PDB file of C-alpha atoms in Angstrom:
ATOM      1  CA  UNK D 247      66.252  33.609 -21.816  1.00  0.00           C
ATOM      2  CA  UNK D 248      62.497  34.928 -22.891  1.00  0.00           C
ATOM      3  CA  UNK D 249      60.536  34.882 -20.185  1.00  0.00           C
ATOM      4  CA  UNK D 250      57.737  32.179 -21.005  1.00  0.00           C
ATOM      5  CA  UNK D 251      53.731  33.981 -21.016  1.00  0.00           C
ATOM      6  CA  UNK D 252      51.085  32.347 -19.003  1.00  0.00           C
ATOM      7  CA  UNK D 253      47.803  31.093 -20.565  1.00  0.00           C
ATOM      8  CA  UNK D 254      46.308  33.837 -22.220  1.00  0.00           C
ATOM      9  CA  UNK D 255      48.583  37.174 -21.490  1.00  0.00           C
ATOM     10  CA  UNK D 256      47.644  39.090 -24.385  1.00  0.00           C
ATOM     11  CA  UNK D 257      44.120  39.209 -23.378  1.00  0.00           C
ATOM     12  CA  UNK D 258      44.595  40.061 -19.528  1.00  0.00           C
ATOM     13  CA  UNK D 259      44.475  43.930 -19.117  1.00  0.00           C
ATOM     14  CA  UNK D 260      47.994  45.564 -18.571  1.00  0.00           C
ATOM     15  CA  UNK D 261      48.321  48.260 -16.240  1.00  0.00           C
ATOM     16  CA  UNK D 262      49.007  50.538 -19.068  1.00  0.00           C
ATOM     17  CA  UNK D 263      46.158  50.579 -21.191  1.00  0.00           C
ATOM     18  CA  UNK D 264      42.862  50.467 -21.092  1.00  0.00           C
ATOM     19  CA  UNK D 265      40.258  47.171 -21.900  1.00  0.00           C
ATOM     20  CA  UNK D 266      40.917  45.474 -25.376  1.00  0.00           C
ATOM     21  CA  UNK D 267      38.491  45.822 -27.950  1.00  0.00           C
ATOM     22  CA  UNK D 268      37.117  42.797 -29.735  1.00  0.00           C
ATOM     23  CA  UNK D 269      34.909  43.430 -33.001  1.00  0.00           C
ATOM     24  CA  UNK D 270      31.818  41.376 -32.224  1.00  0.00           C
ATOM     25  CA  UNK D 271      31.313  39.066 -34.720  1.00  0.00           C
ATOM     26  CA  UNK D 272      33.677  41.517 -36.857  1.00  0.00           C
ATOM     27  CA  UNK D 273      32.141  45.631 -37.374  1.00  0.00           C
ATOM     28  CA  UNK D 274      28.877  43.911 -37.894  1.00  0.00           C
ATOM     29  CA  UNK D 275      27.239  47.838 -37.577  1.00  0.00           C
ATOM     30  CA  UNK D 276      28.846  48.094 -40.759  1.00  0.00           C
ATOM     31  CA  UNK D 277      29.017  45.031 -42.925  1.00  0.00           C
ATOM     32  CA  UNK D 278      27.742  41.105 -43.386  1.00  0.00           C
ATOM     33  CA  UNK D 279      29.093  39.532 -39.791  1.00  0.00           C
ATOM     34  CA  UNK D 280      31.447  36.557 -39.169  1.00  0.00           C
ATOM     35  CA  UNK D 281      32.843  37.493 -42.506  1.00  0.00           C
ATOM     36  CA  UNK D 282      36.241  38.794 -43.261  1.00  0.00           C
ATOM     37  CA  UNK D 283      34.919  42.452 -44.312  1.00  0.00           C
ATOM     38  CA  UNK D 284      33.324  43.002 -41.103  1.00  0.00           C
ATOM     39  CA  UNK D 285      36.930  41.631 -39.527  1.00  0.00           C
ATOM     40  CA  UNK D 286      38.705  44.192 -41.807  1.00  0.00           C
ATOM     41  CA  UNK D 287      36.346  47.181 -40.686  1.00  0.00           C
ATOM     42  CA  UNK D 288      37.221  46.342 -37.270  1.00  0.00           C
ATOM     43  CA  UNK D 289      40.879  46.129 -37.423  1.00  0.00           C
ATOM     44  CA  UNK D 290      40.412  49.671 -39.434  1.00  0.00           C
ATOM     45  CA  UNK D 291      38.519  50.938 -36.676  1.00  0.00           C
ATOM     46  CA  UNK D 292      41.174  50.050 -34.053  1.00  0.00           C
ATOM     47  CA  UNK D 293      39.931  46.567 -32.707  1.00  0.00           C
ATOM     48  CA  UNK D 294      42.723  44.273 -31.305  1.00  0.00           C
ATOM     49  CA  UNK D 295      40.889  41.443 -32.785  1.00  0.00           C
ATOM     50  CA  UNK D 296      37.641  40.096 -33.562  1.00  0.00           C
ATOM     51  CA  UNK D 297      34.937  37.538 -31.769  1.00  0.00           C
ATOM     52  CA  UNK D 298      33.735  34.980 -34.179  1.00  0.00           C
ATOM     53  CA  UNK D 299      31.806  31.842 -34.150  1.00  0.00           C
ATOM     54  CA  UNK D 300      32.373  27.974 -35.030  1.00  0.00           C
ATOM     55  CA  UNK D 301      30.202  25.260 -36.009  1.00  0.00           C
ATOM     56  CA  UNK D 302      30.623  21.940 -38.305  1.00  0.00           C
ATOM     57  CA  UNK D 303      29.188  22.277 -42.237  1.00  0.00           C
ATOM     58  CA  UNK D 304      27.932  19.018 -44.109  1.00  0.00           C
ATOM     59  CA  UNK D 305      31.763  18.148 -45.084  1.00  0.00           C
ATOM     60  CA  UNK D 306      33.519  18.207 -41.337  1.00  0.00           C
ATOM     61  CA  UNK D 307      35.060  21.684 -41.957  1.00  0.00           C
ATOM     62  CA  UNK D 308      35.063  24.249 -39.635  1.00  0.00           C
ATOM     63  CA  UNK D 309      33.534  27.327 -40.747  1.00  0.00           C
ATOM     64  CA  UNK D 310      32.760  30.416 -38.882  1.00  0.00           C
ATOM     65  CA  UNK D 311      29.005  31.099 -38.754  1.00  0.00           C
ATOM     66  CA  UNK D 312      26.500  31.711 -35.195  1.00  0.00           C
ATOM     67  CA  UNK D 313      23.197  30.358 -36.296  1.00  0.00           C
ATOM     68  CA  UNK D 314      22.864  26.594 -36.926  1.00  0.00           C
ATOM     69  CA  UNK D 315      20.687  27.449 -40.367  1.00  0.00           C
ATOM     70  CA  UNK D 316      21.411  30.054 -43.090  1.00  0.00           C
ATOM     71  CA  UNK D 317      18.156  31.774 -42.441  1.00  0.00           C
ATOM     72  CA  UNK D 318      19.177  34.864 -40.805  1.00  0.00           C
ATOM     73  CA  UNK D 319      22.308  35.784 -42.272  1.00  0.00           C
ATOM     74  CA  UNK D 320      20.447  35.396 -46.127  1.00  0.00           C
ATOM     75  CA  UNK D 321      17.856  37.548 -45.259  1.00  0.00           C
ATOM     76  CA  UNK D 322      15.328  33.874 -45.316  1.00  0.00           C
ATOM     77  CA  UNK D 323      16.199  33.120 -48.903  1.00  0.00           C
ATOM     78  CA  UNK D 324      17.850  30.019 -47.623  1.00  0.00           C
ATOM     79  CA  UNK D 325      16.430  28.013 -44.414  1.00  0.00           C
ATOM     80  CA  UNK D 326      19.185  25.132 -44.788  1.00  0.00           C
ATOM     81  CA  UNK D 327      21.088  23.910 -41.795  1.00  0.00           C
ATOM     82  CA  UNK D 328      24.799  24.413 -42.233  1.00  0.00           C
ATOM     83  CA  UNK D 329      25.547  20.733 -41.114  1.00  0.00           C
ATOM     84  CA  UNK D 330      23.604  19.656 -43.817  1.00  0.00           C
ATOM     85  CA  UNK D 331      25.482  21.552 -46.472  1.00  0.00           C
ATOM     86  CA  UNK D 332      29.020  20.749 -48.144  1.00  0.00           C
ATOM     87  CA  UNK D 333      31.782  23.748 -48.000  1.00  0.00           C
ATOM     88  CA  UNK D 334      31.641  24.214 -51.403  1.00  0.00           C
ATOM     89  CA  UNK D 335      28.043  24.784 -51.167  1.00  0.00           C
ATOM     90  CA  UNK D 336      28.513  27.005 -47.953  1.00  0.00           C
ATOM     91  CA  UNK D 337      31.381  28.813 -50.266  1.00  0.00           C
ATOM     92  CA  UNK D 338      29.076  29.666 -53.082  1.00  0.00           C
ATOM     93  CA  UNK D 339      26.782  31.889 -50.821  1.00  0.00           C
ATOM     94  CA  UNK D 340      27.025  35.264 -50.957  1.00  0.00           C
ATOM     95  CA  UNK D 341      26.410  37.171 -47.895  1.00  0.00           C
ATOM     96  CA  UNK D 342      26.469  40.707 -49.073  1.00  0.00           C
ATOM     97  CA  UNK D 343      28.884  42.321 -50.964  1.00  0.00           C
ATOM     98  CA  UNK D 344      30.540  39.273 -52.592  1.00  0.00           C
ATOM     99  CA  UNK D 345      31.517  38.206 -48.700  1.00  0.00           C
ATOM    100  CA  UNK D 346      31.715  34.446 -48.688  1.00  0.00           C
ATOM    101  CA  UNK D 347      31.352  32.194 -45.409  1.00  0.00           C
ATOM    102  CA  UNK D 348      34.790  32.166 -44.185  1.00  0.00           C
ATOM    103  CA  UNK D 349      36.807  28.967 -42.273  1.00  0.00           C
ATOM    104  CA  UNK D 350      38.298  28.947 -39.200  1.00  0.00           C
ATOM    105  CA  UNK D 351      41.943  27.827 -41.169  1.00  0.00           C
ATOM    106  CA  UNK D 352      41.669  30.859 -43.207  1.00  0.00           C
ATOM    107  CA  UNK D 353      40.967  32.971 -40.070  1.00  0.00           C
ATOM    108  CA  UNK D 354      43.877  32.004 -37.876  1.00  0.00           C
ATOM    109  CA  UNK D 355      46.054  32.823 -41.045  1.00  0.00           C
ATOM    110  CA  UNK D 356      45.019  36.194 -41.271  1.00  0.00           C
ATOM    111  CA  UNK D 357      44.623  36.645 -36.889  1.00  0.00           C
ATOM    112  CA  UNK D 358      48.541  35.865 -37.605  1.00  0.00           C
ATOM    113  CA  UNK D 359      48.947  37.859 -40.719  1.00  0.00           C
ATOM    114  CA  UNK D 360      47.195  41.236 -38.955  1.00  0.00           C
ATOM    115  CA  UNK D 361      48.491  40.106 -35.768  1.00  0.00           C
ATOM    116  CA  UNK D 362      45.013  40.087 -34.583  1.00  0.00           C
ATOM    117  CA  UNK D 363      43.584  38.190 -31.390  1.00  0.00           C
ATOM    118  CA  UNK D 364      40.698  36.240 -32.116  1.00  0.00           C
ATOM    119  CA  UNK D 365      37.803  35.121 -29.177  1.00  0.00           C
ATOM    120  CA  UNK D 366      36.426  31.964 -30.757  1.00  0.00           C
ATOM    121  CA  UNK D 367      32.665  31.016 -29.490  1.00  0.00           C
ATOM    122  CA  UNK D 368      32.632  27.035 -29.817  1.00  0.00           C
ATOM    123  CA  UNK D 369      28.980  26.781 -30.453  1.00  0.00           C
ATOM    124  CA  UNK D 370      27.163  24.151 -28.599  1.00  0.00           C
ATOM    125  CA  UNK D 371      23.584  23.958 -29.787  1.00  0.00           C
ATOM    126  CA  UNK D 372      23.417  20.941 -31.486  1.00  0.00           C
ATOM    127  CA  UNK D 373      23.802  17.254 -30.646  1.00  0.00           C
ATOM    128  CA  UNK D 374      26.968  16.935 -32.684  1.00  0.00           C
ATOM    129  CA  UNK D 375      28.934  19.287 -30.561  1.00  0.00           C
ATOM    130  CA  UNK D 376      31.375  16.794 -29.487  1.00  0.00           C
ATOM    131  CA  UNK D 377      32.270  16.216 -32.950  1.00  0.00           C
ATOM    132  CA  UNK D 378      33.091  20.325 -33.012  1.00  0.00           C
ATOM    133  CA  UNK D 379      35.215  20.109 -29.835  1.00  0.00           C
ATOM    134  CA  UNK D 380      36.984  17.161 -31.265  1.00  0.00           C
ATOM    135  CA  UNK D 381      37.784  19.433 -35.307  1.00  0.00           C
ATOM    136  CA  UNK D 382      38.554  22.261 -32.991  1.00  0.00           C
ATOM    137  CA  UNK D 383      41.410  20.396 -31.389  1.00  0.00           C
ATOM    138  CA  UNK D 384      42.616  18.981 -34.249  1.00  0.00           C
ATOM    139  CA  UNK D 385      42.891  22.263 -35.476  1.00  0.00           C
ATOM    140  CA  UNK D 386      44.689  24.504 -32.968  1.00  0.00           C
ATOM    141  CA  UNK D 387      46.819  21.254 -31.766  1.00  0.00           C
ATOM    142  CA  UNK D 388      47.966  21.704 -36.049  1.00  0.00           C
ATOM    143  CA  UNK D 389      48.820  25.340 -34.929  1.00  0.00           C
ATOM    144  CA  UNK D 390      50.262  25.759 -31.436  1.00  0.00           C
ATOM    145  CA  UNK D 391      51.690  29.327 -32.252  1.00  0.00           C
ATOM    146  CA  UNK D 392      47.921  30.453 -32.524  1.00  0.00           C
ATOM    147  CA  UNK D 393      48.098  30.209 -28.631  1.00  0.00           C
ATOM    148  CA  UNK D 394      48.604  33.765 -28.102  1.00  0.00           C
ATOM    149  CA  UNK D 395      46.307  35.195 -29.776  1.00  0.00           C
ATOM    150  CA  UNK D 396      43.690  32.633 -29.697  1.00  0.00           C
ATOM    151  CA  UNK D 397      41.115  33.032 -26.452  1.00  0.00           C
ATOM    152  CA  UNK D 398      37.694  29.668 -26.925  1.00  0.00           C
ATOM    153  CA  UNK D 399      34.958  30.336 -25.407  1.00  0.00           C
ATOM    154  CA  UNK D 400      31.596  28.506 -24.880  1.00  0.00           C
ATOM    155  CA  UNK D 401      28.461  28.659 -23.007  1.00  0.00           C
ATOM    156  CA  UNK D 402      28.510  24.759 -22.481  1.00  0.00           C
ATOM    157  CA  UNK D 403      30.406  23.694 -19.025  1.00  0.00           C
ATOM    158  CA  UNK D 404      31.490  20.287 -20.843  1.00  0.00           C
ATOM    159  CA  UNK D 405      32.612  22.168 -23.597  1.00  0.00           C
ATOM    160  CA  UNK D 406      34.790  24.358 -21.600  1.00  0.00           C
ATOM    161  CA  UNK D 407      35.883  21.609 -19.336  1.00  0.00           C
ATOM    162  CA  UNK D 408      36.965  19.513 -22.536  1.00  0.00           C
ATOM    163  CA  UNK D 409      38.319  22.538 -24.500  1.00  0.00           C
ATOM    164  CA  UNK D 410      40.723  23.335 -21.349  1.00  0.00           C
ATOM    165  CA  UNK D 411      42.028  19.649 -20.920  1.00  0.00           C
ATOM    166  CA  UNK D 412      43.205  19.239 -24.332  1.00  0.00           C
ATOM    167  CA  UNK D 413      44.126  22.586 -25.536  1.00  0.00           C
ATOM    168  CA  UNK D 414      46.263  23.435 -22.066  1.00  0.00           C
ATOM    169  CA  UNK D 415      48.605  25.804 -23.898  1.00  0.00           C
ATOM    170  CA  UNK D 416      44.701  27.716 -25.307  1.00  0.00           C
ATOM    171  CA  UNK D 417      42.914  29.998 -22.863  1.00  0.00           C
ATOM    172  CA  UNK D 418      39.348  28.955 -22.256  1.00  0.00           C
ATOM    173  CA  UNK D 419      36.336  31.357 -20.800  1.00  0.00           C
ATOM    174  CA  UNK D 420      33.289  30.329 -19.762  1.00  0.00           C
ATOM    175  CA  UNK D 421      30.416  32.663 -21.509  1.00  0.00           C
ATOM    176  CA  UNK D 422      27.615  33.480 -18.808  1.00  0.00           C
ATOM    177  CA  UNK D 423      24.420  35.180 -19.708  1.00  0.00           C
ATOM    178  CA  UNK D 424      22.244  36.978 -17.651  1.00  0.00           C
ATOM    179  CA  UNK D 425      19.478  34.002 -17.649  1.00  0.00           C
ATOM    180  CA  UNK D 426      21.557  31.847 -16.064  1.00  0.00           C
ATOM    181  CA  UNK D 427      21.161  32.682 -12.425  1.00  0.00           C
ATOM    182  CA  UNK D 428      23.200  29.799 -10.865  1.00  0.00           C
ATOM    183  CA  UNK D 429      26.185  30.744 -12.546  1.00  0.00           C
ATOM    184  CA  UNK D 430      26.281  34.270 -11.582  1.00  0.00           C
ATOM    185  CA  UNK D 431      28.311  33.154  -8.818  1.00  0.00           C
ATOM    186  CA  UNK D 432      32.578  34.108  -8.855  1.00  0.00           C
ATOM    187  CA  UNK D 433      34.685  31.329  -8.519  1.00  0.00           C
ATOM    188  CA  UNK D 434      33.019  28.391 -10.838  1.00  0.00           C
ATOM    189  CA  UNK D 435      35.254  28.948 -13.486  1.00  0.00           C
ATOM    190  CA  UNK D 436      37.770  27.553 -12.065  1.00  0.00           C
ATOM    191  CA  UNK D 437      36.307  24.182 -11.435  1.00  0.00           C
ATOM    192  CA  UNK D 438      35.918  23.994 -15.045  1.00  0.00           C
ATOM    193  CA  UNK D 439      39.223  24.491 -15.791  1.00  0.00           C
ATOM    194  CA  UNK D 440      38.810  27.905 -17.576  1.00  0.00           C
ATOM    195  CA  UNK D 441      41.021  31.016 -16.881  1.00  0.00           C
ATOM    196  CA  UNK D 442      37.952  33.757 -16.932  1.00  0.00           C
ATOM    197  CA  UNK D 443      34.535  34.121 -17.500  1.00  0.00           C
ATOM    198  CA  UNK D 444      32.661  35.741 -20.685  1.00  0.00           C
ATOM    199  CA  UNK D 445      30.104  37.664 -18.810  1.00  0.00           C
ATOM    200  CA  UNK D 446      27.311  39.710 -20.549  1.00  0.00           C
ATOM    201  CA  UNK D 447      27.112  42.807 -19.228  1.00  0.00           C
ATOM    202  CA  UNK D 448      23.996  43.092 -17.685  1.00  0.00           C
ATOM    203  CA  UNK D 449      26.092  40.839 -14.746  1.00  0.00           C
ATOM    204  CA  UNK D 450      29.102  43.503 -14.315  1.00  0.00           C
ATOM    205  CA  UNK D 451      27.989  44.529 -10.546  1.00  0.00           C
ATOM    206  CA  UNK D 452      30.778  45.640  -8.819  1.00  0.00           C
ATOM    207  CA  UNK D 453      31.295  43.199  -5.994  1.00  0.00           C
ATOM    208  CA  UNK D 454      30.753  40.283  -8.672  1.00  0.00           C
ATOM    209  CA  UNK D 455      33.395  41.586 -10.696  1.00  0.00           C
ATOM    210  CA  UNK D 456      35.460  42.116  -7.801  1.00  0.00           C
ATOM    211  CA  UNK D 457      35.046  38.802  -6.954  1.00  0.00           C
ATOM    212  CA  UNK D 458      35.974  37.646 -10.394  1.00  0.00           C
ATOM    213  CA  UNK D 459      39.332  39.224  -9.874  1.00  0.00           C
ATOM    214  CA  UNK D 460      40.570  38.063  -6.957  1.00  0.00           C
ATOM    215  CA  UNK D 461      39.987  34.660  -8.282  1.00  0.00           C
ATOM    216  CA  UNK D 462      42.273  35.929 -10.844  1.00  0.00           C
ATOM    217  CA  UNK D 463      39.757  35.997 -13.769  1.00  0.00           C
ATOM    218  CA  UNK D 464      40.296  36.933 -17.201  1.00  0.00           C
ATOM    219  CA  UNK D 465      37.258  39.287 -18.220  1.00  0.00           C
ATOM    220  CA  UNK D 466      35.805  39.580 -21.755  1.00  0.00           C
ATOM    221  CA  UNK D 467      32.254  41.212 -21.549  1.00  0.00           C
ATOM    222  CA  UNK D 468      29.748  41.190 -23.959  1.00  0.00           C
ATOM    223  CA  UNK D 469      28.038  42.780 -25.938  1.00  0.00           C
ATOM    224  CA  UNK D 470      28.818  46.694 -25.548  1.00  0.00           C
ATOM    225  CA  UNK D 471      27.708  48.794 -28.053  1.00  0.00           C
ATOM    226  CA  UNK D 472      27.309  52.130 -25.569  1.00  0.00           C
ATOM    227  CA  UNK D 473      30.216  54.095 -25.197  1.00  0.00           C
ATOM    228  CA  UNK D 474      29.451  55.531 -22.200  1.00  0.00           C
ATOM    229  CA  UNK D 475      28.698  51.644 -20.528  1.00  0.00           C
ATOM    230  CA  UNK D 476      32.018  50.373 -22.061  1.00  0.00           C
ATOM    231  CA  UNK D 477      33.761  52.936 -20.181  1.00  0.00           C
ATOM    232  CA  UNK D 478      31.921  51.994 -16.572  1.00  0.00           C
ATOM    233  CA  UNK D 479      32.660  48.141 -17.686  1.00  0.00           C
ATOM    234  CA  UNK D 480      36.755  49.436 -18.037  1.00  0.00           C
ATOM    235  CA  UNK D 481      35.951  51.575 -15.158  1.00  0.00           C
ATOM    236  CA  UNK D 482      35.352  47.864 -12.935  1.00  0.00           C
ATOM    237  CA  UNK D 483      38.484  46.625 -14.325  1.00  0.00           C
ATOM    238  CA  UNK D 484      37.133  43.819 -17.046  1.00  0.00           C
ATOM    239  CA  UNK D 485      40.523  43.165 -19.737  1.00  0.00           C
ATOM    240  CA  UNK D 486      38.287  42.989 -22.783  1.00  0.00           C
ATOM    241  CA  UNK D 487      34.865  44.588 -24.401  1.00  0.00           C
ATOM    242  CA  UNK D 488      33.074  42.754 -27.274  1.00  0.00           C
ATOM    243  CA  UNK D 489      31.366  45.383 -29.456  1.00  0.00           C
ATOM    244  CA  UNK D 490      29.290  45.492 -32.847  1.00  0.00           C
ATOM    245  CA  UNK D 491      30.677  49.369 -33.215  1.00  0.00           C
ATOM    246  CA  UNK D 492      34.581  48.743 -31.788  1.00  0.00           C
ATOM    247  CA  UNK D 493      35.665  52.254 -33.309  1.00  0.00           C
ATOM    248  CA  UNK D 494      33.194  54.049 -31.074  1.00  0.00           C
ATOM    249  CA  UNK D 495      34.086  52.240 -27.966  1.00  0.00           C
ATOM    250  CA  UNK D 496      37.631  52.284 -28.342  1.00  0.00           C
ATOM    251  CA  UNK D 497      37.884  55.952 -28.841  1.00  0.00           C
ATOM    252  CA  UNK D 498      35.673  56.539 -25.753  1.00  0.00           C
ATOM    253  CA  UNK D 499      37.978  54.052 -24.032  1.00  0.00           C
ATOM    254  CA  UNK D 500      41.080  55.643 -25.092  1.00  0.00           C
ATOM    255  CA  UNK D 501      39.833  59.197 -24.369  1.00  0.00           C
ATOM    256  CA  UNK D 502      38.536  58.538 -20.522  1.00  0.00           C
ATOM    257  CA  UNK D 503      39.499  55.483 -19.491  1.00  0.00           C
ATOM    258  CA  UNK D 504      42.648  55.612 -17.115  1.00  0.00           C
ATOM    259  CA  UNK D 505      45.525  53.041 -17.054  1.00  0.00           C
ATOM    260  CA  UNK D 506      44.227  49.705 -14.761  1.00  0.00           C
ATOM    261  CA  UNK D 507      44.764  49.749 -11.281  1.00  0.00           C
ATOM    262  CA  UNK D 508      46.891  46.647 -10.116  1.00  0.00           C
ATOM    263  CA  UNK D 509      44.513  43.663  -8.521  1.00  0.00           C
ATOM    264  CA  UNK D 510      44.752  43.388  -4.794  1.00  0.00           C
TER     265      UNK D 510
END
């Protein structure tokens, strides 16, 4: 009989290799992010997957964009908020290089295609969050072999707390940023139901991360775009390194970074 793989075992760190490398948004050092060329260009440049983010458009789809308005990511041409715009409408933008907005659907197919892992950022900036909880459920509940390669994240406790309750077979991290002092903290995670934290990496001190461990965290820090500071993250013992240049900090990763050493 297989033996069955607890929540989230393709992202924890083996003792055989080093950290996993997670595109940040895709190769954004190289191409429009959240789109599939910048996923591409990091699966070229060695990534085990990509971090992307979700958010509701005007028509209840799910489609994979950070900022609640167009504004950045078409250079100000367009100031619209994506909730207030239709997929088709969302679909006829071009972000650079004929690279269209993409959907989470059309993700997951080619995360399972590529046999890519994917760290999806549940954004929770907006009011009508719980209505994005509620499509992202639907969705991966439609596609329960996405479990293993499928890692949510949010910065939101309730978000997390909801995510882990009715996704059980999903993993769930909670993302922590430096600002926010009362979380930095080990063992709150747990309380929220998530298996591991999403910390940035100004908050990788080593009793902290120690910490994290014994409480049997799953680590995916963010973002680390210096080879030299991926290496000391791996060097802590974090399982995964979000980057905007993965093929830099892989190949330092693969070239100094021995195998991990087994928690106590």
């Amino acid at each position: 009989m297989a033996r069955s793989l607890r929540v989230g075992e393709r992202f924890f760190r083996s003792a055989a290799r080093p950290p996993l490398v997670l595109g940040h948004r895709g190769a954004r050092h190289a191409a429009p992010e959240n789109t599939f060329r910048a996923f591409e260009l990091a699966r070229a440049e060695g990534a085990e997957g990509v971090e992307l983010d979700v958010r509701l458009d005007g028509s209840g789809e799910i489609v994979v964009l950070h900022d609640p308005t167009l504004a950045r990511v078409t250079q100000g041409e367009n100031r619209a908020r994506v909730d207030a715009l239709s997929t088709e409408q969302l679909r006829a933008l071009d972000l650079g290089h004929g690279e269209r907005i993409p959907r989470l659907v059309d993700v997951l197919a080619w995360a399972r295609e590529h046999d890519q892992l994917l760290n999806v950022e549940v954004k929770a900036d907006q009011r009508s969050w719980p209505a994005l909880v509620r499509a992202v459920v639907a969705q991966l509940a439609r596609s329960p072999q996405c479990a293993e390669r499928v890692l949510l994240s949010s910065f939101h406790p309730l978000v997390v707390t909801w995510l882990a309750r009715r996704l059980p077979d999903f993993p769930v991290c909670w993302l922590v940023h430096g600002g926010q002092r009362v979380l930095r903290s080990a063992p709150g995670f747990r309380r929220l139901g998530a298996i591991g934290v999403n910390p940035e990496h100004t908050l990788l001190e080593p009793e902290r991360v120690a910490s994290w461990k014994r409480n049997g965290a799953l680590l995916a820090t963010w973002t680390v775009n210096d080879p030299e500071r991926a290496v000391h993250a791996a060097a802590l013992g974090v399982d995964a390194i979000i980057t905007d240049r993965p093929g830099a900090v892989r190949a330092a990763l693969h070239e100094t970074v021995a195998p991990a050493r087994p928690t106590p």
